[in-house]
Every structure is written in C-alpha cells, then in structure tokens.
C-alpha cells in the first residue's frame, strides 16, 4: 500500500510538475546531451512508476516477496488468502490494466520501428537508382535548398544542388558535420523513444509531449555543436537561415519557428557548457530519478523475501 | 562494385543521359568500355528496373527498347517530396537540417537574430 501510494505520487510529480520545472530551466541548452537524458529519464520514470504502482495493486509486495522465496506456492490460493474474494477482483483488474499498458507500449514501439524502417528502406532503394555511392554524400538536383540524413546502416547524407549553391564551402562542411552527428549519435533512436512514449502515454500526462518536443530540439543543438566545430557558430546560424529559405513552406512558424529561433540564438551567442559540479549534480539527479521507483518496489519486496525465508509466514 | 544496386544506378545514369529508348545490347556495349560484364547480367538488371516501374519498354523488332519513366530531375523531385513534406514524420525516419519556411518568416528570424546581436553589442 505504501509502495503503491509512493509510486503514484512519484509518477504524478514526474508527469505533471517535472516537465514545467525542466522546460523552464536553461541548463539543458548549455549541455544538450544531458538535457536529452533528463527528458527521457523524466518521462521514462513517470511511465515506469505509474506502471509499477498498478502492478503493486495486482501483486502486493509482501506476496511477491513470499513468491520469490517460494514461488511455486504463490498460486491463486495464496492470493485469495491474502485478499479475500472481493479485493481479488480489484487485483485482477489491476493486473489486466498493467498487462494492457505494457502491451500497448510494446505495440507502439514495434509499429514505430516498422514504419520508420519502411520509410528508410523505400528511400534508400530510390536513392540507389540516383547514386552508385553506397555511403557518403549524395547530391540531388532540386530547386529547394535542403540537407538531410537517412539514419541506419549505412546512414546517408543527402544535399540538394541548390543547397550546395546556397552555402560557402566551410558552411557546407558544417552542415555535413551536423548530419554526421545525427548519424553517429543515433539521434533518431532518441527521438523515436520519446515519440513512442508520447504515442502511448501522451494523453495521460503532459511530460510525454514536452519530452518529445524537447528531445527533437535538443538533438538539433547537439548536432549544431558538432557543426560549430567545423566553422564559426555564427556562420552555422547563417547556414541554417540559408537552408530554411526553401521555396516550399512546409511548417508553421509557430510550431517549429520558435525551435529554429532557439537554435539561431544559441549559435549566435554560444552558452558556456555546464561545469563539472553541475554536470555531476544533474547526473546524480537522473540516477535517483530512475532508482527511486525501482527502490520503492525492491525494498519492500526484499524485506518480504527476508521475512519469508527466515521465519515462516507471520502475516496471517 | 557491390551487387546489382550499383549497376542499377550506373544503367539509370546512362539511360538518363541518352534520352532515347535503347536496347540491352546498346547498354552492354557502352558498359563493356569500362568493365567486363555479361549480357545476361545487364538484361537481368534492366528487367528488374522495368519491374520496379523505373523503366518502360516497347518492342522494336525482336528486341525491347527501354527508357526511364521519368527524367532524373522528376525522379529526384519525387524522392525529395517525402522529405520536404514533413507532416507525419515525428519519429525521425529522416532527419532534415532545417525545415522550409516562407521567405517572410526567414526574414523575421534574420531580423530577430540581428536585433539580439545588436543589443548584446550595446550592453
């Protein structure tokens, strides 16, 4: 019971309060890698503790502990003994709910992976007719200046000929460094994780939508930092503006324009990365964020295991 | 040379530059100038391209004459449309450097940026 309440409180804290605090802090922009980790931990541990809370209703920790010590005796009879018949129904419903949530999460993940793989495979196949290069840079004829990458193995970077004309050589290097950072940093996987969490739990708590949007924005900043090692950061900002000036507007300024403005500001006046003290403090917080819900379950379970192994059932 | 994938691109490149229907024999003779290659290989690859819908063909006497369904630019434009139309790609199947915007929006960003830098310089 205590574990259930604690887990619910933690899930709510991470799901509703956490995103507002984190969205308002400035440090993720200074160390975007840490920022991505923070958002994924916040949304992941909110989902995890919510799930564990439901699970502890289905299988109370004392029973689970007993079961681990002597698992073959944790049968329906034992559960009935613990609950009485009425609350067994509640436990059963909670068990079904927990299983459904896990099922839904797995379904989202698998369908996401399928959809992404299909888009990439089709894209790679069409590219194969345009370029004999199996890896490296592909230049396509097109009036819209654009650059993008197809994550995967091998990943590919594609630039249109009009983008080549819109960029100075050092800016082109920077754009390529940016895309290479996406590929080597497996950024698509990070964005994908956040997207799957949003698709599964997005309607439950605001943290999941926030997390997906921020991870998308932060991986761009990580890649921009790589670009800024190829040429001065303000010139990277210039390159962003040159390639944003496409003939086909595809996004509303309100949605992604503010993200682009954040990128541009950051490039115009690069912030100092976090010092080691703050970095360690943030890392420690992340570890606690993951460990807390797990501990909330593990400690009573471990205690119950000890009780069950040493002295035989004292709870009836 | 890595499998048929490379050869597909090489053959498409030839057909795109010729801009007229050609037979397998003609493609073979052209490729023989650069590499040792069998008639059946070229035929198989061109047949695959036809099956995939990249080439059309018509009978000319006893041989087929092949040519691309779309020219190179159209083909590239079609491919890029999946990238430029970003709606629905929230899971980062493809990752674009920066989204396309209207020139007026880009100008607004440029101004916002310049203003900010101006302010910093004054302070």
mmCIF file of N, CA, C and O in Angstrom, chain A residues 112 119-120 123 126-132 134 140-142 144 147-151 160 175 178-179 182 187-188 191 212 220 238-246 249-251 253 260-261 263-265 268-269, chain B residues 2 5-6 8-10 12-13 16 49 52 54 72-73 75-77 79-87 89-103 105-110 112-113 116-117 120:
data_model
loop_
_atom_site.group_PDB
_atom_site.id
_atom_site.type_symbol
_atom_site.label_atom_id
_atom_site.label_comp_id
_atom_site.label_asym_id
_atom_site.label_seq_id
_atom_site.Cartn_x
_atom_site.Cartn_y
_atom_site.Cartn_z
ATOM 1 N N UNK A 112 6.183 1.659 -34.496
ATOM 2 C CA UNK A 112 7.086 2.776 -34.817
ATOM 3 C C UNK A 112 8.301 2.277 -35.604
ATOM 4 O O UNK A 112 8.652 2.830 -36.642
ATOM 5 N N UNK A 119 9.893 3.564 -44.325
ATOM 6 C CA UNK A 119 10.219 4.840 -44.971
ATOM 7 C C UNK A 119 11.678 4.856 -45.414
ATOM 8 O O UNK A 119 12.003 5.206 -46.550
ATOM 9 N N UNK A 120 12.571 4.410 -44.515
ATOM 10 C CA UNK A 120 14.001 4.454 -44.836
ATOM 11 C C UNK A 120 14.371 3.492 -45.950
ATOM 12 O O UNK A 120 15.157 3.824 -46.829
ATOM 13 N N UNK A 123 13.205 4.846 -49.205
ATOM 14 C CA UNK A 123 14.026 5.995 -49.573
ATOM 15 C C UNK A 123 15.392 5.540 -50.090
ATOM 16 O O UNK A 123 15.877 6.023 -51.110
ATOM 17 N N UNK A 126 15.148 4.051 -53.588
ATOM 18 C CA UNK A 126 15.029 5.053 -54.646
ATOM 19 C C UNK A 126 16.343 5.791 -54.838
ATOM 20 O O UNK A 126 16.742 6.091 -55.960
ATOM 21 N N UNK A 127 17.037 6.054 -53.722
ATOM 22 C CA UNK A 127 18.331 6.734 -53.817
ATOM 23 C C UNK A 127 19.327 5.894 -54.606
ATOM 24 O O UNK A 127 20.158 6.419 -55.334
ATOM 25 N N UNK A 128 19.221 4.564 -54.453
ATOM 26 C CA UNK A 128 20.173 3.666 -55.101
ATOM 27 C C UNK A 128 20.146 3.829 -56.616
ATOM 28 O O UNK A 128 21.147 3.603 -57.282
ATOM 29 N N UNK A 129 18.990 4.242 -57.169
ATOM 30 C CA UNK A 129 18.928 4.443 -58.621
ATOM 31 C C UNK A 129 19.567 5.760 -59.029
ATOM 32 O O UNK A 129 19.994 5.934 -60.160
ATOM 33 N N UNK A 130 19.628 6.696 -58.085
ATOM 34 C CA UNK A 130 20.162 8.016 -58.407
ATOM 35 C C UNK A 130 21.656 8.117 -58.171
ATOM 36 O O UNK A 130 22.320 8.984 -58.714
ATOM 37 N N UNK A 131 22.168 7.244 -57.315
ATOM 38 C CA UNK A 131 23.578 7.376 -56.973
ATOM 39 C C UNK A 131 24.183 6.009 -56.693
ATOM 40 O O UNK A 131 23.617 5.211 -55.950
ATOM 41 N N UNK A 132 25.339 5.771 -57.292
ATOM 42 C CA UNK A 132 26.017 4.493 -57.089
ATOM 43 C C UNK A 132 26.733 4.454 -55.745
ATOM 44 O O UNK A 132 27.145 3.398 -55.289
ATOM 45 N N UNK A 134 27.264 3.960 -52.104
ATOM 46 C CA UNK A 134 26.505 3.239 -51.080
ATOM 47 C C UNK A 134 26.565 4.001 -49.767
ATOM 48 O O UNK A 134 25.718 3.866 -48.913
ATOM 49 N N UNK A 140 21.536 15.715 -54.946
ATOM 50 C CA UNK A 140 20.366 15.542 -55.804
ATOM 51 C C UNK A 140 20.000 16.860 -56.470
ATOM 52 O O UNK A 140 20.120 17.920 -55.856
ATOM 53 N N UNK A 141 19.543 16.788 -57.737
ATOM 54 C CA UNK A 141 19.096 18.015 -58.384
ATOM 55 C C UNK A 141 17.712 18.410 -57.869
ATOM 56 O O UNK A 141 16.776 17.618 -57.951
ATOM 57 N N UNK A 142 17.598 19.586 -57.270
ATOM 58 C CA UNK A 142 16.295 20.057 -56.805
ATOM 59 C C UNK A 142 16.366 21.546 -56.505
ATOM 60 O O UNK A 142 17.357 22.013 -55.957
ATOM 61 N N UNK A 144 14.766 23.276 -54.284
ATOM 62 C CA UNK A 144 14.667 23.652 -52.866
ATOM 63 C C UNK A 144 15.990 23.326 -52.167
ATOM 64 O O UNK A 144 16.446 22.192 -52.207
ATOM 65 N N UNK A 147 19.054 19.823 -46.847
ATOM 66 C CA UNK A 147 20.037 18.802 -46.477
ATOM 67 C C UNK A 147 19.367 17.915 -45.445
ATOM 68 O O UNK A 147 18.630 18.403 -44.599
ATOM 69 N N UNK A 148 19.604 16.611 -45.539
ATOM 70 C CA UNK A 148 19.012 15.701 -44.561
ATOM 71 C C UNK A 148 19.809 14.418 -44.509
ATOM 72 O O UNK A 148 20.690 14.187 -45.352
ATOM 73 N N UNK A 149 19.518 13.598 -43.519
ATOM 74 C CA UNK A 149 20.177 12.303 -43.467
ATOM 75 C C UNK A 149 19.148 11.194 -43.314
ATOM 76 O O UNK A 149 18.045 11.418 -42.821
ATOM 77 N N UNK A 150 19.531 10.029 -43.798
ATOM 78 C CA UNK A 150 18.722 8.828 -43.619
ATOM 79 C C UNK A 150 19.464 7.970 -42.591
ATOM 80 O O UNK A 150 20.467 7.357 -42.917
ATOM 81 N N UNK A 151 18.994 7.961 -41.333
ATOM 82 C CA UNK A 151 19.690 7.162 -40.326
ATOM 83 C C UNK A 151 19.592 5.683 -40.673
ATOM 84 O O UNK A 151 18.711 5.267 -41.407
ATOM 85 N N UNK A 160 20.793 18.891 -51.647
ATOM 86 C CA UNK A 160 20.367 19.255 -52.999
ATOM 87 C C UNK A 160 21.398 20.182 -53.632
ATOM 88 O O UNK A 160 22.151 20.858 -52.925
ATOM 89 N N UNK A 175 27.334 21.848 -42.230
ATOM 90 C CA UNK A 175 26.064 21.141 -42.421
ATOM 91 C C UNK A 175 26.314 19.626 -42.417
ATOM 92 O O UNK A 175 25.578 18.855 -41.799
ATOM 93 N N UNK A 178 26.963 18.438 -38.986
ATOM 94 C CA UNK A 178 25.691 18.390 -38.263
ATOM 95 C C UNK A 178 24.966 17.064 -38.548
ATOM 96 O O UNK A 178 24.558 16.359 -37.626
ATOM 97 N N UNK A 179 24.860 16.731 -39.826
ATOM 98 C CA UNK A 179 24.146 15.497 -40.193
ATOM 99 C C UNK A 179 24.904 14.259 -39.711
ATOM 100 O O UNK A 179 24.304 13.290 -39.267
ATOM 101 N N UNK A 182 24.117 13.543 -36.198
ATOM 102 C CA UNK A 182 22.840 12.830 -36.049
ATOM 103 C C UNK A 182 23.048 11.330 -36.240
ATOM 104 O O UNK A 182 22.508 10.519 -35.492
ATOM 105 N N UNK A 187 20.725 9.781 -33.048
ATOM 106 C CA UNK A 187 19.703 10.707 -32.566
ATOM 107 C C UNK A 187 18.298 10.258 -32.922
ATOM 108 O O UNK A 187 17.348 10.528 -32.194
ATOM 109 N N UNK A 188 18.167 9.562 -34.058
ATOM 110 C CA UNK A 188 16.838 9.109 -34.470
ATOM 111 C C UNK A 188 16.255 8.147 -33.436
ATOM 112 O O UNK A 188 15.050 8.125 -33.197
ATOM 113 N N UNK A 191 14.970 10.312 -30.481
ATOM 114 C CA UNK A 191 13.699 10.945 -30.842
ATOM 115 C C UNK A 191 12.607 9.888 -30.917
ATOM 116 O O UNK A 191 11.478 10.099 -30.454
ATOM 117 N N UNK A 212 9.006 14.758 -25.974
ATOM 118 C CA UNK A 212 9.264 14.518 -27.399
ATOM 119 C C UNK A 212 9.720 15.815 -28.080
ATOM 120 O O UNK A 212 10.714 15.846 -28.795
ATOM 121 N N UNK A 220 18.986 18.633 -32.192
ATOM 122 C CA UNK A 220 19.457 19.606 -33.176
ATOM 123 C C UNK A 220 20.595 20.447 -32.591
ATOM 124 O O UNK A 220 21.547 20.788 -33.280
ATOM 125 N N UNK A 238 24.000 31.314 -40.007
ATOM 126 C CA UNK A 238 23.771 31.809 -41.363
ATOM 127 C C UNK A 238 23.354 30.651 -42.287
ATOM 128 O O UNK A 238 22.414 30.776 -43.083
ATOM 129 N N UNK A 239 24.035 29.511 -42.129
ATOM 130 C CA UNK A 239 23.716 28.332 -42.953
ATOM 131 C C UNK A 239 22.298 27.844 -42.668
ATOM 132 O O UNK A 239 21.563 27.469 -43.588
ATOM 133 N N UNK A 240 21.901 27.884 -41.396
ATOM 134 C CA UNK A 240 20.533 27.466 -41.028
ATOM 135 C C UNK A 240 19.526 28.358 -41.758
ATOM 136 O O UNK A 240 18.569 27.873 -42.366
ATOM 137 N N UNK A 241 19.772 29.670 -41.736
ATOM 138 C CA UNK A 241 18.855 30.604 -42.401
ATOM 139 C C UNK A 241 18.836 30.381 -43.912
ATOM 140 O O UNK A 241 17.784 30.407 -44.543
ATOM 141 N N UNK A 242 20.015 30.125 -44.491
ATOM 142 C CA UNK A 242 20.070 29.918 -45.940
ATOM 143 C C UNK A 242 19.281 28.686 -46.359
ATOM 144 O O UNK A 242 18.636 28.683 -47.397
ATOM 145 N N UNK A 243 19.355 27.630 -45.559
ATOM 146 C CA UNK A 243 18.647 26.403 -45.937
ATOM 147 C C UNK A 243 17.183 26.420 -45.494
ATOM 148 O O UNK A 243 16.391 25.610 -45.958
ATOM 149 N N UNK A 244 16.830 27.327 -44.587
ATOM 150 C CA UNK A 244 15.417 27.419 -44.188
ATOM 151 C C UNK A 244 14.624 28.117 -45.274
ATOM 152 O O UNK A 244 13.414 27.972 -45.373
ATOM 153 N N UNK A 245 15.327 28.876 -46.113
ATOM 154 C CA UNK A 245 14.680 29.685 -47.125
ATOM 155 C C UNK A 245 14.277 28.855 -48.336
ATOM 156 O O UNK A 245 14.655 29.128 -49.453
ATOM 157 N N UNK A 246 13.511 27.813 -48.083
ATOM 158 C CA UNK A 246 13.090 26.949 -49.173
ATOM 159 C C UNK A 246 11.906 27.521 -49.906
ATOM 160 O O UNK A 246 11.177 28.356 -49.383
ATOM 161 N N UNK A 249 7.136 26.174 -48.277
ATOM 162 C CA UNK A 249 6.983 26.232 -46.831
ATOM 163 C C UNK A 249 6.254 24.967 -46.368
ATOM 164 O O UNK A 249 5.188 24.652 -46.882
ATOM 165 N N UNK A 250 6.845 24.252 -45.429
ATOM 166 C CA UNK A 250 6.217 23.005 -45.024
ATOM 167 C C UNK A 250 5.777 23.021 -43.578
ATOM 168 O O UNK A 250 5.063 22.173 -43.143
ATOM 169 N N UNK A 251 6.244 24.024 -42.822
ATOM 170 C CA UNK A 251 5.869 24.034 -41.420
ATOM 171 C C UNK A 251 5.407 25.410 -41.007
ATOM 172 O O UNK A 251 5.816 26.407 -41.593
ATOM 173 N N UNK A 253 5.340 28.638 -38.690
ATOM 174 C CA UNK A 253 6.368 29.297 -37.884
ATOM 175 C C UNK A 253 6.113 29.074 -36.400
ATOM 176 O O UNK A 253 7.030 28.878 -35.620
ATOM 177 N N UNK A 260 13.598 26.917 -34.242
ATOM 178 C CA UNK A 260 14.679 27.403 -35.093
ATOM 179 C C UNK A 260 15.278 28.666 -34.487
ATOM 180 O O UNK A 260 16.495 28.827 -34.455
ATOM 181 N N UNK A 261 14.411 29.532 -33.958
ATOM 182 C CA UNK A 261 14.913 30.759 -33.321
ATOM 183 C C UNK A 261 15.803 30.416 -32.127
ATOM 184 O O UNK A 261 16.852 31.034 -31.929
ATOM 185 N N UNK A 263 17.591 27.707 -31.786
ATOM 186 C CA UNK A 263 18.856 27.224 -32.348
ATOM 187 C C UNK A 263 19.728 28.393 -32.777
ATOM 188 O O UNK A 263 20.934 28.433 -32.514
ATOM 189 N N UNK A 264 19.081 29.376 -33.465
ATOM 190 C CA UNK A 264 19.832 30.505 -34.006
ATOM 191 C C UNK A 264 20.449 31.344 -32.886
ATOM 192 O O UNK A 264 21.610 31.739 -32.954
ATOM 193 N N UNK A 265 19.658 31.589 -31.848
ATOM 194 C CA UNK A 265 20.159 32.378 -30.716
ATOM 195 C C UNK A 265 21.349 31.701 -30.070
ATOM 196 O O UNK A 265 22.336 32.329 -29.712
ATOM 197 N N UNK A 268 24.288 32.110 -32.290
ATOM 198 C CA UNK A 268 24.781 33.487 -32.342
ATOM 199 C C UNK A 268 25.614 33.801 -31.102
ATOM 200 O O UNK A 268 26.656 34.448 -31.187
ATOM 201 N N UNK A 269 25.150 33.344 -29.949
ATOM 202 C CA UNK A 269 25.910 33.561 -28.712
ATOM 203 C C UNK A 269 25.974 32.244 -27.948
ATOM 204 O O UNK A 269 25.144 31.985 -27.073
ATOM 205 N N UNK B 2 29.416 -3.354 -55.891
ATOM 206 C CA UNK B 2 28.758 -4.131 -54.841
ATOM 207 C C UNK B 2 27.379 -4.569 -55.307
ATOM 208 O O UNK B 2 26.406 -3.864 -55.138
ATOM 209 N N UNK B 5 22.842 -3.333 -56.998
ATOM 210 C CA UNK B 5 22.442 -1.993 -56.592
ATOM 211 C C UNK B 5 23.236 -0.936 -57.339
ATOM 212 O O UNK B 5 22.682 -0.006 -57.914
ATOM 213 N N UNK B 6 24.548 -1.127 -57.373
ATOM 214 C CA UNK B 6 25.429 -0.194 -58.073
ATOM 215 C C UNK B 6 25.114 -0.147 -59.552
ATOM 216 O O UNK B 6 25.054 0.918 -60.154
ATOM 217 N N UNK B 8 22.407 -0.829 -61.083
ATOM 218 C CA UNK B 8 21.148 -0.139 -61.364
ATOM 219 C C UNK B 8 21.395 1.343 -61.546
ATOM 220 O O UNK B 8 20.905 1.951 -62.496
ATOM 221 N N UNK B 9 22.163 1.927 -60.616
ATOM 222 C CA UNK B 9 22.438 3.361 -60.694
ATOM 223 C C UNK B 9 23.239 3.690 -61.952
ATOM 224 O O UNK B 9 22.980 4.700 -62.616
ATOM 225 N N UNK B 10 24.214 2.846 -62.281
ATOM 226 C CA UNK B 10 25.051 3.089 -63.462
ATOM 227 C C UNK B 10 24.193 3.052 -64.728
ATOM 228 O O UNK B 10 24.295 3.926 -65.598
ATOM 229 N N UNK B 12 20.858 3.440 -64.943
ATOM 230 C CA UNK B 12 19.930 4.576 -64.952
ATOM 231 C C UNK B 12 20.654 5.837 -65.417
ATOM 232 O O UNK B 12 20.109 6.628 -66.189
ATOM 233 N N UNK B 13 21.877 6.006 -64.940
ATOM 234 C CA UNK B 13 22.671 7.177 -65.314
ATOM 235 C C UNK B 13 22.855 7.241 -66.829
ATOM 236 O O UNK B 13 22.668 8.294 -67.450
ATOM 237 N N UNK B 16 19.475 8.005 -68.545
ATOM 238 C CA UNK B 16 19.093 9.403 -68.344
ATOM 239 C C UNK B 16 19.884 10.328 -69.265
ATOM 240 O O UNK B 16 19.374 11.321 -69.739
ATOM 241 N N UNK B 49 14.598 -3.285 -63.261
ATOM 242 C CA UNK B 49 14.233 -1.864 -63.250
ATOM 243 C C UNK B 49 12.870 -1.662 -63.900
ATOM 244 O O UNK B 49 12.085 -0.822 -63.479
ATOM 245 N N UNK B 52 10.269 -2.801 -61.417
ATOM 246 C CA UNK B 52 10.114 -1.831 -60.328
ATOM 247 C C UNK B 52 9.394 -0.558 -60.770
ATOM 248 O O UNK B 52 9.102 0.309 -59.964
ATOM 249 N N UNK B 54 10.707 1.708 -62.911
ATOM 250 C CA UNK B 54 11.618 2.807 -63.220
ATOM 251 C C UNK B 54 11.801 2.963 -64.730
ATOM 252 O O UNK B 54 12.107 4.044 -65.217
ATOM 253 N N UNK B 72 15.640 12.426 -64.717
ATOM 254 C CA UNK B 72 16.380 12.439 -63.459
ATOM 255 C C UNK B 72 15.829 13.454 -62.460
ATOM 256 O O UNK B 72 15.653 13.159 -61.285
ATOM 257 N N UNK B 73 15.531 14.646 -62.964
ATOM 258 C CA UNK B 73 15.029 15.709 -62.078
ATOM 259 C C UNK B 73 13.675 15.350 -61.475
ATOM 260 O O UNK B 73 13.418 15.581 -60.300
ATOM 261 N N UNK B 75 12.492 12.394 -61.059
ATOM 262 C CA UNK B 75 12.704 11.278 -60.130
ATOM 263 C C UNK B 75 13.201 11.802 -58.778
ATOM 264 O O UNK B 75 12.702 11.430 -57.720
ATOM 265 N N UNK B 76 14.174 12.722 -58.831
ATOM 266 C CA UNK B 76 14.722 13.312 -57.593
ATOM 267 C C UNK B 76 13.653 14.104 -56.852
ATOM 268 O O UNK B 76 13.545 14.034 -55.625
ATOM 269 N N UNK B 77 12.833 14.843 -57.622
ATOM 270 C CA UNK B 77 11.783 15.667 -57.000
ATOM 271 C C UNK B 77 10.789 14.783 -56.263
ATOM 272 O O UNK B 77 10.350 15.102 -55.153
ATOM 273 N N UNK B 79 11.376 11.829 -55.008
ATOM 274 C CA UNK B 79 12.048 11.287 -53.831
ATOM 275 C C UNK B 79 12.074 12.324 -52.705
ATOM 276 O O UNK B 79 11.799 12.025 -51.543
ATOM 277 N N UNK B 80 12.398 13.564 -53.078
ATOM 278 C CA UNK B 80 12.533 14.610 -52.067
ATOM 279 C C UNK B 80 11.199 15.053 -51.479
ATOM 280 O O UNK B 80 11.159 15.594 -50.380
ATOM 281 N N UNK B 81 10.124 14.798 -52.222
ATOM 282 C CA UNK B 81 8.830 15.248 -51.702
ATOM 283 C C UNK B 81 8.531 14.590 -50.353
ATOM 284 O O UNK B 81 7.902 15.185 -49.495
ATOM 285 N N UNK B 82 9.028 13.351 -50.142
ATOM 286 C CA UNK B 82 8.806 12.694 -48.844
ATOM 287 C C UNK B 82 9.568 13.418 -47.742
ATOM 288 O O UNK B 82 9.174 13.393 -46.589
ATOM 289 N N UNK B 83 10.665 14.068 -48.113
ATOM 290 C CA UNK B 83 11.477 14.771 -47.113
ATOM 291 C C UNK B 83 10.916 16.165 -46.861
ATOM 292 O O UNK B 83 10.804 16.614 -45.723
ATOM 293 N N UNK B 84 10.557 16.840 -47.974
ATOM 294 C CA UNK B 84 10.127 18.228 -47.855
ATOM 295 C C UNK B 84 8.751 18.331 -47.214
ATOM 296 O O UNK B 84 8.439 19.315 -46.555
ATOM 297 N N UNK B 85 7.946 17.292 -47.409
ATOM 298 C CA UNK B 85 6.635 17.277 -46.766
ATOM 299 C C UNK B 85 6.780 16.534 -45.446
ATOM 300 O O UNK B 85 6.668 15.327 -45.374
ATOM 301 N N UNK B 86 7.059 17.306 -44.392
ATOM 302 C CA UNK B 86 7.458 16.681 -43.141
ATOM 303 C C UNK B 86 6.307 16.168 -42.296
ATOM 304 O O UNK B 86 6.521 15.532 -41.283
ATOM 305 N N UNK B 87 5.089 16.501 -42.705
ATOM 306 C CA UNK B 87 3.949 16.102 -41.884
ATOM 307 C C UNK B 87 3.973 14.601 -41.659
ATOM 308 O O UNK B 87 4.189 13.824 -42.573
ATOM 309 N N UNK B 89 6.172 12.829 -40.036
ATOM 310 C CA UNK B 89 7.444 12.213 -39.682
ATOM 311 C C UNK B 89 7.890 12.703 -38.313
ATOM 312 O O UNK B 89 8.857 13.428 -38.180
ATOM 313 N N UNK B 90 7.169 12.291 -37.288
ATOM 314 C CA UNK B 90 7.521 12.744 -35.945
ATOM 315 C C UNK B 90 8.532 11.814 -35.313
ATOM 316 O O UNK B 90 9.120 12.115 -34.297
ATOM 317 N N UNK B 91 8.706 10.648 -35.884
ATOM 318 C CA UNK B 91 9.619 9.667 -35.303
ATOM 319 C C UNK B 91 10.999 9.707 -35.927
ATOM 320 O O UNK B 91 11.790 8.814 -35.702
ATOM 321 N N UNK B 92 11.269 10.759 -36.708
ATOM 322 C CA UNK B 92 12.599 10.942 -37.269
ATOM 323 C C UNK B 92 13.043 9.790 -38.151
ATOM 324 O O UNK B 92 14.123 9.262 -37.996
ATOM 325 N N UNK B 93 12.202 9.388 -39.105
ATOM 326 C CA UNK B 93 12.623 8.397 -40.091
ATOM 327 C C UNK B 93 13.737 9.004 -40.936
ATOM 328 O O UNK B 93 14.719 8.352 -41.267
ATOM 329 N N UNK B 94 13.568 10.288 -41.267
ATOM 330 C CA UNK B 94 14.596 11.058 -41.971
ATOM 331 C C UNK B 94 14.803 12.327 -41.152
ATOM 332 O O UNK B 94 13.851 12.867 -40.593
ATOM 333 N N UNK B 95 16.035 12.812 -41.074
ATOM 334 C CA UNK B 95 16.274 13.999 -40.243
ATOM 335 C C UNK B 95 16.783 15.143 -41.099
ATOM 336 O O UNK B 95 17.862 15.073 -41.663
ATOM 337 N N UNK B 96 15.981 16.202 -41.161
ATOM 338 C CA UNK B 96 16.319 17.332 -42.025
ATOM 339 C C UNK B 96 17.083 18.396 -41.250
ATOM 340 O O UNK B 96 16.789 18.643 -40.073
ATOM 341 N N UNK B 97 18.039 19.031 -41.922
ATOM 342 C CA UNK B 97 18.883 20.051 -41.284
ATOM 343 C C UNK B 97 18.033 21.166 -40.699
ATOM 344 O O UNK B 97 18.190 21.568 -39.562
ATOM 345 N N UNK B 98 17.106 21.680 -41.516
ATOM 346 C CA UNK B 98 16.182 22.701 -41.033
ATOM 347 C C UNK B 98 14.956 22.673 -41.938
ATOM 348 O O UNK B 98 15.065 22.402 -43.134
ATOM 349 N N UNK B 99 13.789 22.904 -41.373
ATOM 350 C CA UNK B 99 12.560 22.865 -42.160
ATOM 351 C C UNK B 99 12.463 24.046 -43.109
ATOM 352 O O UNK B 99 13.104 25.070 -42.900
ATOM 353 N N UNK B 100 11.656 23.905 -44.141
ATOM 354 C CA UNK B 100 11.463 25.001 -45.083
ATOM 355 C C UNK B 100 10.499 26.021 -44.518
ATOM 356 O O UNK B 100 9.583 25.672 -43.793
ATOM 357 N N UNK B 101 10.747 27.280 -44.807
ATOM 358 C CA UNK B 101 9.836 28.327 -44.328
ATOM 359 C C UNK B 101 9.636 29.354 -45.432
ATOM 360 O O UNK B 101 10.424 29.440 -46.363
ATOM 361 N N UNK B 102 8.571 30.157 -45.274
ATOM 362 C CA UNK B 102 8.349 31.237 -46.235
ATOM 363 C C UNK B 102 9.456 32.284 -46.075
ATOM 364 O O UNK B 102 9.932 32.506 -44.963
ATOM 365 N N UNK B 103 9.829 32.924 -47.203
ATOM 366 C CA UNK B 103 10.883 33.944 -47.124
ATOM 367 C C UNK B 103 10.577 35.005 -46.062
ATOM 368 O O UNK B 103 11.475 35.472 -45.367
ATOM 369 N N UNK B 105 9.079 34.620 -43.279
ATOM 370 C CA UNK B 105 9.384 34.058 -41.963
ATOM 371 C C UNK B 105 10.890 34.017 -41.716
ATOM 372 O O UNK B 105 11.364 34.294 -40.621
ATOM 373 N N UNK B 106 11.633 33.682 -42.785
ATOM 374 C CA UNK B 106 13.087 33.658 -42.648
ATOM 375 C C UNK B 106 13.595 35.064 -42.354
ATOM 376 O O UNK B 106 14.466 35.264 -41.504
ATOM 377 N N UNK B 107 13.002 36.065 -43.040
ATOM 378 C CA UNK B 107 13.399 37.453 -42.798
ATOM 379 C C UNK B 107 13.132 37.851 -41.354
ATOM 380 O O UNK B 107 13.949 38.523 -40.723
ATOM 381 N N UNK B 108 11.980 37.408 -40.835
ATOM 382 C CA UNK B 108 11.639 37.722 -39.440
ATOM 383 C C UNK B 108 12.685 37.136 -38.500
ATOM 384 O O UNK B 108 13.135 37.796 -37.556
ATOM 385 N N UNK B 109 13.100 35.899 -38.769
ATOM 386 C CA UNK B 109 14.122 35.266 -37.930
ATOM 387 C C UNK B 109 15.450 36.018 -38.036
ATOM 388 O O UNK B 109 16.147 36.242 -37.055
ATOM 389 N N UNK B 110 15.793 36.398 -39.273
ATOM 390 C CA UNK B 110 17.049 37.116 -39.507
ATOM 391 C C UNK B 110 17.067 38.432 -38.711
ATOM 392 O O UNK B 110 18.060 38.787 -38.072
ATOM 393 N N UNK B 112 15.196 39.142 -36.032
ATOM 394 C CA UNK B 112 15.210 38.858 -34.591
ATOM 395 C C UNK B 112 16.633 38.573 -34.128
ATOM 396 O O UNK B 112 17.075 39.022 -33.069
ATOM 397 N N UNK B 113 17.360 37.872 -34.970
ATOM 398 C CA UNK B 113 18.733 37.494 -34.628
ATOM 399 C C UNK B 113 19.652 38.715 -34.620
ATOM 400 O O UNK B 113 20.438 38.923 -33.691
ATOM 401 N N UNK B 116 19.026 40.997 -31.667
ATOM 402 C CA UNK B 116 19.565 40.420 -30.446
ATOM 403 C C UNK B 116 21.078 40.670 -30.356
ATOM 404 O O UNK B 116 21.600 41.061 -29.326
ATOM 405 N N UNK B 117 21.735 40.483 -31.535
ATOM 406 C CA UNK B 117 23.182 40.683 -31.528
ATOM 407 C C UNK B 117 23.516 42.150 -31.322
ATOM 408 O O UNK B 117 24.456 42.486 -30.620
ATOM 409 N N UNK B 120 23.236 42.984 -27.720
ATOM 410 C CA UNK B 120 24.370 42.465 -26.947
ATOM 411 C C UNK B 120 25.597 43.364 -27.094
ATOM 412 O O UNK B 120 26.347 43.571 -26.168
#
